[in-house]
mmCIF file of C-alpha atoms in Angstrom:
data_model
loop_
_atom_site.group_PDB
_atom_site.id
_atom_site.type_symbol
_atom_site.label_atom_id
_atom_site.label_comp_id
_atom_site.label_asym_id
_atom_site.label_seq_id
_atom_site.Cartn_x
_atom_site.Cartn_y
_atom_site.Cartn_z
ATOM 1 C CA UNK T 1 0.000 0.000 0.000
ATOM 2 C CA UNK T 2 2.882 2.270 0.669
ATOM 3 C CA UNK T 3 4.439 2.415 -2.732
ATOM 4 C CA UNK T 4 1.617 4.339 -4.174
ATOM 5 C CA UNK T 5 2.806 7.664 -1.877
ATOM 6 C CA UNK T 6 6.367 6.533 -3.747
ATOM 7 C CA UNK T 7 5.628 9.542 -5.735
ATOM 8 C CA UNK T 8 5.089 11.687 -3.454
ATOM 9 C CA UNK T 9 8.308 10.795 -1.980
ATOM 10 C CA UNK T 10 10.823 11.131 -4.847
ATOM 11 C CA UNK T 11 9.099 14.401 -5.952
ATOM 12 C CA UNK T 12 10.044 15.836 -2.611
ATOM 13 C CA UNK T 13 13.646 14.245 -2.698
ATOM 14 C CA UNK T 14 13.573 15.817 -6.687
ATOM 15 C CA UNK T 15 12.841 19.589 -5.157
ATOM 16 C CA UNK T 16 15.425 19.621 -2.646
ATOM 17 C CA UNK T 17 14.467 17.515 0.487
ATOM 18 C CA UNK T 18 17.257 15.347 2.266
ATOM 19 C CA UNK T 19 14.965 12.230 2.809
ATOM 20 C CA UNK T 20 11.878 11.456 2.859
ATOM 21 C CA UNK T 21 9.280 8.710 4.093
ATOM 22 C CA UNK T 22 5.848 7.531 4.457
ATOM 23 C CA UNK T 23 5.022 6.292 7.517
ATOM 24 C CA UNK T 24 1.960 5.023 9.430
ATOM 25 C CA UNK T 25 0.119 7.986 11.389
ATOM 26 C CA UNK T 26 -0.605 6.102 14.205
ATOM 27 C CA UNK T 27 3.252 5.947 14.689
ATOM 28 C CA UNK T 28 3.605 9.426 15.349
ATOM 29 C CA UNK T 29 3.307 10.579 18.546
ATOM 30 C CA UNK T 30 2.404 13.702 20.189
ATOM 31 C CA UNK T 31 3.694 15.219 23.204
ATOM 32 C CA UNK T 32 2.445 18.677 25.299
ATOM 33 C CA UNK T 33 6.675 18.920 26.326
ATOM 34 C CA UNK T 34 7.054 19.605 22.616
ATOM 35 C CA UNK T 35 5.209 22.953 22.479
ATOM 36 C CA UNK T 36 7.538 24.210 26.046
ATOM 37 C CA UNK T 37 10.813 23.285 24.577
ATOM 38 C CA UNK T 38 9.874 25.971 21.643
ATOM 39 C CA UNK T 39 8.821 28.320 24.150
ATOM 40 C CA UNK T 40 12.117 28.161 26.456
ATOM 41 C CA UNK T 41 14.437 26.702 24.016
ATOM 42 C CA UNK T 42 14.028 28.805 20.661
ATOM 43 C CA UNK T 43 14.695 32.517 20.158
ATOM 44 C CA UNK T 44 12.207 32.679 17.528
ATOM 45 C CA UNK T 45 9.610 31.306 19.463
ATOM 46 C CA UNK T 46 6.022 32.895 18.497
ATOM 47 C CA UNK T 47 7.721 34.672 15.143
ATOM 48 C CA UNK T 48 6.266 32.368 12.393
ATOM 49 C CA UNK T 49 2.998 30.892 11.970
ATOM 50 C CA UNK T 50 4.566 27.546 11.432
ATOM 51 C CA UNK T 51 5.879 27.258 14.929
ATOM 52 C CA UNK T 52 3.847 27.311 18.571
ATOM 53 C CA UNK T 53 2.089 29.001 19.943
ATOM 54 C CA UNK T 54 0.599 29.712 16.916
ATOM 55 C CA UNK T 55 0.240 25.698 15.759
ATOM 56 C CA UNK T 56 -2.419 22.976 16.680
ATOM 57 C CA UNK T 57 -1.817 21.303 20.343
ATOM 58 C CA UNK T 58 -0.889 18.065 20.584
ATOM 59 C CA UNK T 59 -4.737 17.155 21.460
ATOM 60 C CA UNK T 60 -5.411 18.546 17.640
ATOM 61 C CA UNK T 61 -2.977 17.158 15.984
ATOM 62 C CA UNK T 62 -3.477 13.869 17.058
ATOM 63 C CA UNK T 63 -6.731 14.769 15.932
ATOM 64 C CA UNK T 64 -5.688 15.137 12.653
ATOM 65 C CA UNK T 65 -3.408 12.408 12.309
ATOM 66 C CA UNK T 66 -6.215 10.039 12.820
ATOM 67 C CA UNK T 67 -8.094 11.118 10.174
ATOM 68 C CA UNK T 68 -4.884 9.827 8.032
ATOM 69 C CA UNK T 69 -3.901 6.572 7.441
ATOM 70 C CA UNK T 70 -0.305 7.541 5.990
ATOM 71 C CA UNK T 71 1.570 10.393 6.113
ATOM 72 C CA UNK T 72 5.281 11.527 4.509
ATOM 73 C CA UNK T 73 7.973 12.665 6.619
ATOM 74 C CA UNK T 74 10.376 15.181 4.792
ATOM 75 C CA UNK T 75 13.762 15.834 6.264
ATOM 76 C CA UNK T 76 15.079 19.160 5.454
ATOM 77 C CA UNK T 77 18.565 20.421 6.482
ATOM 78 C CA UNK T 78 18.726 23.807 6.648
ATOM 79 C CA UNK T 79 22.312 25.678 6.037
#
């Protein structure tokens, strides 16, 4: 069943990504310590709407991920 996101997967290699993978959602996991090492960890913390506070809580994304039965992970290195 996986090899149909294949695709999806060497496009995002193709554009620029490091790796990528599809994985099961239900092997994700969510965490409420995730959102509080942004907050006293990151000096950017609150500047983009990508990043907490400004992002679903864990309760929301798990949300989410359940209504998915895959999902692709892209790794990105930024230099």
């Amino acid at each position: 069943m996986v090899e149909k996101f294949n695709q999806y997967k060497d496009k995002a290699i193709e554009d620029g990504a490091d790796n990528a993978i599809v994985i099961k959602t239900w092997d994700i996991f969510t965490a409420p310590w995730v959102r509080m090492k942004c907050q006293f960890g990151c000096p950017n913390y609150g500047m983009s709407l990508c990043c907490p506070p400004h992002t679903p809580t864990p309760e929301e994304t798990r949300k989410i991920l359940d209504s998915y039965t895959y999902a692709l992970l892209i790794h990105r290195h930024w230099k």
